[in-house]
Tab-separated table of C-alpha atoms in Angstrom:
chain	number	residue	atom	x	y	z
J	1	UNK	CA	0.079	-0.586	0.484
J	2	UNK	CA	2.996	2.243	0.956
J	3	UNK	CA	4.521	1.332	-2.628
J	4	UNK	CA	1.249	2.309	-4.848
J	5	UNK	CA	1.025	5.927	-2.740
J	6	UNK	CA	4.774	6.190	-4.004
J	7	UNK	CA	4.265	5.350	-7.249
J	8	UNK	CA	0.715	7.376	-7.821
J	9	UNK	CA	2.833	10.685	-6.373
J	10	UNK	CA	5.759	10.022	-8.395
J	11	UNK	CA	3.181	9.511	-11.523
J	12	UNK	CA	1.897	12.793	-10.553
J	13	UNK	CA	5.798	14.686	-10.418
J	14	UNK	CA	5.572	13.513	-13.478
J	15	UNK	CA	3.399	14.737	-15.580
J	16	UNK	CA	3.792	17.908	-14.039
J	17	UNK	CA	7.410	17.877	-15.018
J	18	UNK	CA	6.354	16.376	-18.809
J	19	UNK	CA	2.917	19.479	-18.458
J	20	UNK	CA	6.306	22.267	-17.395
J	21	UNK	CA	7.825	21.015	-20.533
J	22	UNK	CA	5.699	21.449	-22.980
J	23	UNK	CA	4.810	25.090	-22.259
J	24	UNK	CA	8.339	25.347	-22.472
J	25	UNK	CA	8.291	24.284	-25.920
J	26	UNK	CA	5.187	26.482	-27.351
J	27	UNK	CA	6.810	29.125	-25.138
J	28	UNK	CA	6.952	31.763	-29.096
J	29	UNK	CA	3.546	32.784	-27.736
J	30	UNK	CA	2.910	32.847	-24.061
J	31	UNK	CA	4.043	35.932	-21.576
J	32	UNK	CA	7.088	38.166	-22.004
J	33	UNK	CA	8.317	40.815	-19.168
J	34	UNK	CA	8.726	44.371	-20.388
J	35	UNK	CA	10.306	46.481	-18.487
J	36	UNK	CA	8.172	49.266	-17.649
J	37	UNK	CA	9.275	52.091	-19.566
J	38	UNK	CA	9.563	55.746	-17.114
J	39	UNK	CA	6.887	58.482	-18.698
J	40	UNK	CA	8.264	60.920	-21.180
J	41	UNK	CA	5.163	63.678	-20.799
J	42	UNK	CA	6.840	66.374	-18.397
J	43	UNK	CA	9.873	67.186	-20.192
J	44	UNK	CA	7.155	67.049	-23.352
J	45	UNK	CA	5.479	69.430	-21.701
J	46	UNK	CA	8.638	71.720	-20.644
J	47	UNK	CA	9.732	71.445	-24.190
J	48	UNK	CA	7.012	72.198	-25.792
J	49	UNK	CA	6.556	75.420	-23.236
J	50	UNK	CA	10.383	76.803	-23.971
J	51	UNK	CA	9.459	76.295	-28.160
J	52	UNK	CA	6.811	78.402	-27.677
J	53	UNK	CA	8.277	80.826	-25.643
J	54	UNK	CA	11.039	81.848	-27.725
J	55	UNK	CA	8.978	82.167	-31.207
J	56	UNK	CA	6.518	84.668	-29.189
J	57	UNK	CA	9.579	86.247	-28.567
J	58	UNK	CA	10.775	85.781	-32.324
J	59	UNK	CA	7.709	87.192	-32.707
J	60	UNK	CA	6.759	90.268	-30.734
J	61	UNK	CA	10.625	91.519	-32.059
J	62	UNK	CA	10.002	90.794	-35.399
J	63	UNK	CA	6.176	92.796	-34.795
J	64	UNK	CA	8.389	96.018	-32.953
J	65	UNK	CA	10.919	95.995	-36.799
J	66	UNK	CA	7.869	96.129	-39.650
J	67	UNK	CA	6.057	98.594	-37.568
J	68	UNK	CA	9.675	100.946	-37.239
J	69	UNK	CA	9.995	100.483	-40.709
J	70	UNK	CA	6.632	100.537	-41.806
J	71	UNK	CA	6.193	104.088	-39.930
J	72	UNK	CA	9.940	104.949	-41.872
J	73	UNK	CA	8.328	104.245	-45.051
J	74	UNK	CA	5.633	106.115	-44.719
J	75	UNK	CA	6.151	109.964	-44.996
J	76	UNK	CA	7.839	108.375	-47.684
J	77	UNK	CA	4.423	107.347	-49.962
J	78	UNK	CA	2.812	110.176	-49.027
J	79	UNK	CA	5.048	112.812	-50.377
J	80	UNK	CA	5.226	110.349	-53.468
J	81	UNK	CA	1.709	110.014	-54.241
J	82	UNK	CA	1.422	113.485	-54.599
J	83	UNK	CA	3.182	114.448	-56.932
J	84	UNK	CA	3.103	111.545	-58.681
J	85	UNK	CA	-0.756	112.467	-59.554
J	86	UNK	CA	0.181	115.686	-60.144
J	87	UNK	CA	2.613	115.243	-62.393
J	88	UNK	CA	3.586	113.215	-65.886
J	89	UNK	CA	6.836	114.203	-65.851
J	90	UNK	CA	9.704	112.548	-63.729
J	91	UNK	CA	10.670	114.342	-60.876
J	92	UNK	CA	13.546	114.094	-58.714
J	93	UNK	CA	12.565	112.706	-54.841
J	94	UNK	CA	13.834	114.122	-52.114
J	95	UNK	CA	14.059	112.852	-48.418
J	96	UNK	CA	14.037	115.650	-45.464
J	97	UNK	CA	17.040	113.899	-43.186
J	98	UNK	CA	17.147	115.007	-39.486
J	99	UNK	CA	19.856	118.560	-38.708
J	100	UNK	CA	22.441	117.278	-36.870
J	101	UNK	CA	23.339	118.620	-33.027
J	102	UNK	CA	26.149	120.528	-32.725
J	103	UNK	CA	28.687	118.012	-31.560
J	104	UNK	CA	28.112	115.482	-34.090
J	105	UNK	CA	28.420	118.541	-36.951
J	106	UNK	CA	32.089	118.417	-35.015
J	107	UNK	CA	32.815	115.271	-35.827
J	108	UNK	CA	31.466	114.327	-38.891
J	109	UNK	CA	32.428	118.274	-40.851
J	110	UNK	CA	34.173	116.277	-43.873
J	111	UNK	CA	31.058	114.726	-44.097
J	112	UNK	CA	28.445	117.091	-43.790
J	113	UNK	CA	30.572	120.008	-46.664
J	114	UNK	CA	28.152	120.314	-49.401
J	115	UNK	CA	29.480	119.882	-52.865
J	116	UNK	CA	29.484	123.703	-54.820
J	117	UNK	CA	26.252	123.560	-57.128
J	118	UNK	CA	23.514	120.981	-54.306
J	119	UNK	CA	20.513	121.664	-54.340
J	120	UNK	CA	19.151	121.834	-50.762
J	121	UNK	CA	17.650	119.316	-49.749
J	122	UNK	CA	13.662	120.298	-49.047
J	123	UNK	CA	11.436	119.118	-45.756
J	124	UNK	CA	8.452	116.100	-46.429
J	125	UNK	CA	5.508	118.169	-47.433
J	126	UNK	CA	2.692	117.584	-45.544
J	127	UNK	CA	-0.879	115.659	-45.706
J	128	UNK	CA	-3.036	118.974	-45.845
J	129	UNK	CA	-0.448	120.225	-48.838
J	130	UNK	CA	-0.255	117.025	-50.289
J	131	UNK	CA	-3.227	116.543	-50.895
J	132	UNK	CA	-4.247	120.724	-52.040
J	133	UNK	CA	-1.226	119.830	-54.746
J	134	UNK	CA	-2.769	117.081	-55.623
J	135	UNK	CA	-6.232	118.362	-56.412
J	136	UNK	CA	-4.456	121.399	-57.884
J	137	UNK	CA	-2.924	121.912	-61.134
J	138	UNK	CA	0.599	122.240	-62.619
J	139	UNK	CA	0.387	125.624	-62.746
J	140	UNK	CA	-0.866	126.634	-59.027
J	141	UNK	CA	1.948	123.934	-58.164
J	142	UNK	CA	4.883	125.297	-59.610
J	143	UNK	CA	4.072	128.805	-58.096
J	144	UNK	CA	3.540	127.781	-55.144
J	145	UNK	CA	7.649	126.296	-55.424
J	146	UNK	CA	8.731	129.487	-56.626
J	147	UNK	CA	6.883	130.963	-53.761
J	148	UNK	CA	8.442	129.361	-50.838
J	149	UNK	CA	11.612	130.533	-49.163
J	150	UNK	CA	14.709	128.368	-49.125
J	151	UNK	CA	14.984	127.125	-45.082
J	152	UNK	CA	18.768	128.569	-44.318
J	153	UNK	CA	21.571	126.239	-44.357
J	154	UNK	CA	23.700	125.130	-41.178
J	155	UNK	CA	26.081	126.953	-41.513
J	156	UNK	CA	24.257	130.270	-41.419
J	157	UNK	CA	22.642	129.249	-38.863
J	158	UNK	CA	25.818	128.504	-36.876
J	159	UNK	CA	28.354	130.477	-38.588
J	160	UNK	CA	30.369	130.843	-35.363
J	161	UNK	CA	30.699	127.770	-34.990
J	162	UNK	CA	32.136	126.844	-38.213
J	163	UNK	CA	34.319	129.648	-38.289
J	164	UNK	CA	35.617	127.919	-35.453
J	165	UNK	CA	35.582	124.524	-37.275
J	166	UNK	CA	37.282	126.404	-40.536
J	167	UNK	CA	39.869	127.508	-38.251
J	168	UNK	CA	40.474	125.031	-36.933
J	169	UNK	CA	41.258	122.652	-39.413
J	170	UNK	CA	43.464	125.121	-41.336
J	171	UNK	CA	45.462	125.431	-38.320
J	172	UNK	CA	45.904	121.586	-37.938
J	173	UNK	CA	46.201	120.957	-41.836
J	174	UNK	CA	48.901	124.394	-41.706
J	175	UNK	CA	52.477	122.940	-41.337
J	176	UNK	CA	54.251	124.090	-38.126
J	177	UNK	CA	57.255	126.706	-39.317
J	178	UNK	CA	59.293	127.189	-36.078
J	179	UNK	CA	60.565	131.167	-35.325
J	180	UNK	CA	63.189	132.455	-36.817
J	181	UNK	CA	65.980	131.851	-33.947
J	182	UNK	CA	68.191	135.510	-33.648
J	183	UNK	CA	71.262	135.960	-32.875
J	184	UNK	CA	73.186	136.025	-29.888
J	185	UNK	CA	74.904	138.748	-28.566
J	186	UNK	CA	76.359	140.749	-25.637
J	187	UNK	CA	75.544	144.265	-23.946
J	188	UNK	CA	77.875	145.502	-21.687
J	189	UNK	CA	76.352	148.754	-20.391
J	190	UNK	CA	78.206	150.846	-17.771
J	191	UNK	CA	76.922	151.215	-14.587
J	192	UNK	CA	77.924	153.830	-12.368
J	193	UNK	CA	76.858	152.325	-8.163
J	194	UNK	CA	75.981	154.517	-5.512
J	195	UNK	CA	78.873	155.426	-2.816
J	196	UNK	CA	76.796	153.382	-0.681
J	197	UNK	CA	76.836	150.457	-3.218
J	198	UNK	CA	80.452	151.002	-3.598
J	199	UNK	CA	80.820	150.034	0.217
J	200	UNK	CA	78.847	147.399	0.336
J	201	UNK	CA	81.191	145.614	-2.284
J	202	UNK	CA	84.250	146.882	-0.403
J	203	UNK	CA	83.359	145.482	2.540
J	204	UNK	CA	82.219	141.713	0.602
J	205	UNK	CA	86.054	141.779	-1.634
J	206	UNK	CA	87.415	142.967	1.870
J	207	UNK	CA	86.009	140.340	4.264
J	208	UNK	CA	86.716	137.330	1.336
J	209	UNK	CA	90.221	138.268	0.755
J	210	UNK	CA	90.443	137.336	4.587
J	211	UNK	CA	88.669	134.723	4.831
J	212	UNK	CA	91.128	133.424	1.517
J	213	UNK	CA	94.662	135.034	3.711
J	214	UNK	CA	94.496	137.115	1.004
J	215	UNK	CA	96.009	140.029	3.329
J	216	UNK	CA	97.449	142.466	0.668
J	217	UNK	CA	93.724	142.306	-1.057
J	218	UNK	CA	92.379	142.664	2.543
J	219	UNK	CA	94.549	145.406	2.981
J	220	UNK	CA	93.210	147.800	-0.479
J	221	UNK	CA	89.349	147.116	-0.379
J	222	UNK	CA	89.487	148.183	3.914
J	223	UNK	CA	91.733	151.933	2.900
J	224	UNK	CA	88.726	151.893	-0.435
J	225	UNK	CA	86.486	150.507	2.586
J	226	UNK	CA	87.139	153.817	4.164
J	227	UNK	CA	87.795	155.876	1.815
J	228	UNK	CA	83.870	155.854	0.953
J	229	UNK	CA	83.137	155.988	4.639
J	230	UNK	CA	85.572	157.931	6.894
J	231	UNK	CA	84.164	157.105	10.011
J	232	UNK	CA	83.544	153.385	9.731
J	233	UNK	CA	84.792	151.727	12.838
J	234	UNK	CA	85.526	148.348	11.928
J	235	UNK	CA	87.166	148.758	8.613
J	236	UNK	CA	89.579	151.437	10.358
J	237	UNK	CA	89.806	148.944	13.388
J	238	UNK	CA	90.182	146.162	10.627
J	239	UNK	CA	92.962	147.862	8.481
J	240	UNK	CA	95.108	148.643	11.695
J	241	UNK	CA	95.033	145.433	12.628
J	242	UNK	CA	96.506	144.163	9.150
J	243	UNK	CA	98.722	146.930	9.579
J	244	UNK	CA	100.066	145.840	13.056
J	245	UNK	CA	100.916	142.404	12.258
J	246	UNK	CA	102.680	142.842	9.814
J	247	UNK	CA	105.062	145.324	11.684
J	248	UNK	CA	104.163	148.000	10.614
J	249	UNK	CA	103.135	150.579	13.745
J	250	UNK	CA	103.979	153.963	12.672
J	251	UNK	CA	101.274	153.128	9.883
J	252	UNK	CA	98.650	151.892	12.129
J	253	UNK	CA	99.153	153.991	15.023
J	254	UNK	CA	98.154	157.675	12.247
J	255	UNK	CA	95.579	155.447	10.902
J	256	UNK	CA	93.434	155.265	14.602
J	257	UNK	CA	95.063	158.904	15.615
J	258	UNK	CA	92.806	159.653	11.877
J	259	UNK	CA	90.197	157.753	13.521
J	260	UNK	CA	90.260	159.742	17.357
J	261	UNK	CA	90.604	162.397	14.938
J	262	UNK	CA	87.557	162.373	14.132
J	263	UNK	CA	85.592	160.621	17.315
J	264	UNK	CA	87.229	161.517	19.932
J	265	UNK	CA	84.759	159.572	21.762
J	266	UNK	CA	85.828	156.660	20.752
J	267	UNK	CA	87.782	153.979	23.284
J	268	UNK	CA	88.458	151.151	20.757
J	269	UNK	CA	90.589	153.227	18.740
J	270	UNK	CA	92.188	154.819	22.108
J	271	UNK	CA	92.743	151.334	23.027
J	272	UNK	CA	94.230	151.006	20.358
J	273	UNK	CA	97.400	153.266	20.759
J	274	UNK	CA	97.662	152.611	24.509
J	275	UNK	CA	98.999	148.896	22.895
J	276	UNK	CA	100.614	150.228	20.233
J	277	UNK	CA	102.606	152.758	22.381
J	278	UNK	CA	103.224	149.800	24.678
J	279	UNK	CA	104.362	147.665	22.930
J	280	UNK	CA	106.850	150.507	21.516
J	281	UNK	CA	107.917	151.269	25.328
J	282	UNK	CA	106.206	154.154	25.773
J	283	UNK	CA	103.982	154.106	28.528
J	284	UNK	CA	103.147	158.005	29.152
J	285	UNK	CA	101.921	157.557	25.437
J	286	UNK	CA	99.658	154.934	26.649
J	287	UNK	CA	98.469	156.808	29.091
J	288	UNK	CA	97.065	159.691	27.816
J	289	UNK	CA	95.367	157.927	25.047
J	290	UNK	CA	93.469	155.940	27.910
J	291	UNK	CA	93.406	159.381	30.251
J	292	UNK	CA	91.723	161.141	26.821
J	293	UNK	CA	88.453	159.725	26.983
J	294	UNK	CA	86.014	158.276	30.088
J	295	UNK	CA	83.570	155.956	27.719
J	296	UNK	CA	80.850	153.759	29.772
J	297	UNK	CA	82.507	151.492	32.854
J	298	UNK	CA	80.392	148.040	31.251
J	299	UNK	CA	81.001	148.171	27.855
J	300	UNK	CA	84.261	148.774	28.137
J	301	UNK	CA	86.229	146.724	30.724
J	302	UNK	CA	89.302	145.720	29.002
J	303	UNK	CA	89.561	149.207	28.708
J	304	UNK	CA	89.137	150.141	32.294
J	305	UNK	CA	91.751	147.796	33.690
J	306	UNK	CA	94.205	148.501	31.321
J	307	UNK	CA	94.546	152.255	32.306
J	308	UNK	CA	94.477	150.445	36.166
J	309	UNK	CA	97.222	148.853	35.577
J	310	UNK	CA	99.297	151.822	33.721
J	311	UNK	CA	99.340	153.772	36.395
J	312	UNK	CA	100.251	151.452	38.969
J	313	UNK	CA	102.741	149.791	36.545
J	314	UNK	CA	104.158	154.267	37.025
J	315	UNK	CA	103.527	154.360	40.280
J	316	UNK	CA	100.684	156.185	40.853
J	317	UNK	CA	98.065	153.868	43.539
J	318	UNK	CA	95.406	155.856	44.925
J	319	UNK	CA	94.096	156.588	40.934
J	320	UNK	CA	94.586	152.606	40.726
J	321	UNK	CA	92.943	151.488	43.888
J	322	UNK	CA	90.226	153.852	42.035
J	323	UNK	CA	89.548	152.268	38.892
J	324	UNK	CA	89.731	148.720	40.568
J	325	UNK	CA	87.337	149.547	42.826
J	326	UNK	CA	84.952	150.849	39.943
J	327	UNK	CA	85.826	147.356	38.644
J	328	UNK	CA	85.496	145.182	42.076
J	329	UNK	CA	81.507	147.551	41.576
J	330	UNK	CA	80.337	145.633	38.078
J	331	UNK	CA	83.069	141.998	38.718
J	332	UNK	CA	83.012	142.162	41.926
J	333	UNK	CA	84.056	138.205	41.813
J	334	UNK	CA	86.449	138.713	39.474
J	335	UNK	CA	89.583	137.403	41.793
J	336	UNK	CA	92.487	139.853	38.969
J	337	UNK	CA	89.968	143.063	40.184
J	338	UNK	CA	90.805	142.040	43.597
J	339	UNK	CA	94.646	141.396	43.374
J	340	UNK	CA	95.113	144.880	41.577
J	341	UNK	CA	93.494	146.401	44.557
J	342	UNK	CA	95.229	144.569	46.788
J	343	UNK	CA	98.935	146.096	45.469
J	344	UNK	CA	97.430	149.329	44.523
J	345	UNK	CA	96.081	149.575	49.083
J	346	UNK	CA	100.189	147.709	49.489
J	347	UNK	CA	102.256	150.338	47.743
J	348	UNK	CA	100.514	152.697	49.835
J	349	UNK	CA	100.503	151.218	53.131
J	350	UNK	CA	97.726	149.954	53.765
J	351	UNK	CA	98.827	147.037	55.185
J	352	UNK	CA	96.028	146.131	56.337
J	353	UNK	CA	92.867	146.584	53.192
J	354	UNK	CA	96.141	145.181	51.224
J	355	UNK	CA	95.786	141.256	53.212
J	356	UNK	CA	92.116	142.054	52.938
J	357	UNK	CA	92.239	142.662	49.530
J	358	UNK	CA	93.995	139.463	48.822
J	359	UNK	CA	92.463	137.341	51.488
J	360	UNK	CA	89.670	137.766	48.229
J	361	UNK	CA	91.747	137.193	45.447
J	362	UNK	CA	92.490	133.885	47.222
J	363	UNK	CA	89.809	133.586	47.405
J	364	UNK	CA	87.425	134.012	44.751
J	365	UNK	CA	90.423	132.372	43.016
J	366	UNK	CA	90.725	132.957	38.912
J	367	UNK	CA	94.196	133.337	39.100
J	368	UNK	CA	97.575	131.775	37.457
J	369	UNK	CA	99.697	129.413	39.024
J	370	UNK	CA	103.033	132.968	39.192
J	371	UNK	CA	100.094	134.881	41.240
J	372	UNK	CA	98.798	132.680	43.017
J	373	UNK	CA	102.833	131.855	44.489
J	374	UNK	CA	103.069	135.608	44.593
J	375	UNK	CA	100.581	136.105	46.290
J	376	UNK	CA	101.436	132.965	48.711
J	377	UNK	CA	104.317	134.828	49.559
J	378	UNK	CA	103.473	138.575	50.424
J	379	UNK	CA	101.092	137.214	52.452
J	380	UNK	CA	102.923	135.367	54.535
J	381	UNK	CA	105.640	138.612	54.272
J	382	UNK	CA	102.469	140.738	55.688
J	383	UNK	CA	101.473	138.399	58.940
J	384	UNK	CA	98.416	137.588	60.157
């Protein structure tokens, strides 16, 4: 029984297999799986919209171009039609052009030049004039044309502009001719300088010569300067110094004496004369030069110091002491003046005054080694 059931099952399976083979054998007419295709509806719609939009833009641009062309041709047709109907003879068709602006005329001047005999274009007639001209006989039309006044040209409307443009164009075309050079000429004129100018020139030359060490040239310039300005104190002192440096004491003294005659209170001239006398060993003469004037003390300390020293050397201790006291009133801390005062008092036998002056001299200092040594020795001699 079991074997019967197994055989039955096998037979059923075999039948099913044979059935399957039969179906596959006749599979040419069987259903085949086809992959589903993606929908193209949206892409087609988008492409259609783009094409429609492009065609719309193209049509709109074409319509605008046609409208502009039609507007430009319409006045021409309005002019040609009445003229062709009114006259059988051929006529010259003239179209009025717009008047260019001033800037355009300036940039396109050569193109605007009209050749001689060129007929001026007339403006296009209006619609009413065309209709009236069409209905009017040829004789009336010709009379109307004769009576019409010609329109002025651009050159007549703007004469100044065209004149400037013509002048500019002619200037550009003309060659530049160089100006003839005049031959160089040297003109020498004699100029007479004033006394002040001559003195200033001599002073500059003398100063420059001194700076260069040209003593002879400096001397000549100082002499010329004094000849022009005899009261020039600086020039007289400079020249006296040059003469003194060369050992020409007599010439220097004579030059300074002339200055004292001109200016008796000139302290510098008297001081230089005193030093020249001292250089010559003539102390009384030097004292005479210094005693002849009493200049301001504050600005002439050397003058009074030399004067006090001369009086002391000549034994005039009282007068020398007075001069040193005057100097100390101006410079109380100057050791030299205290030393001079002490010597003057010591010469008069005033030992205590001399010792006080000597102590102040040591206190304030400003003395040389030789003076300090002498001063210490003298104080030791005078005692405490």
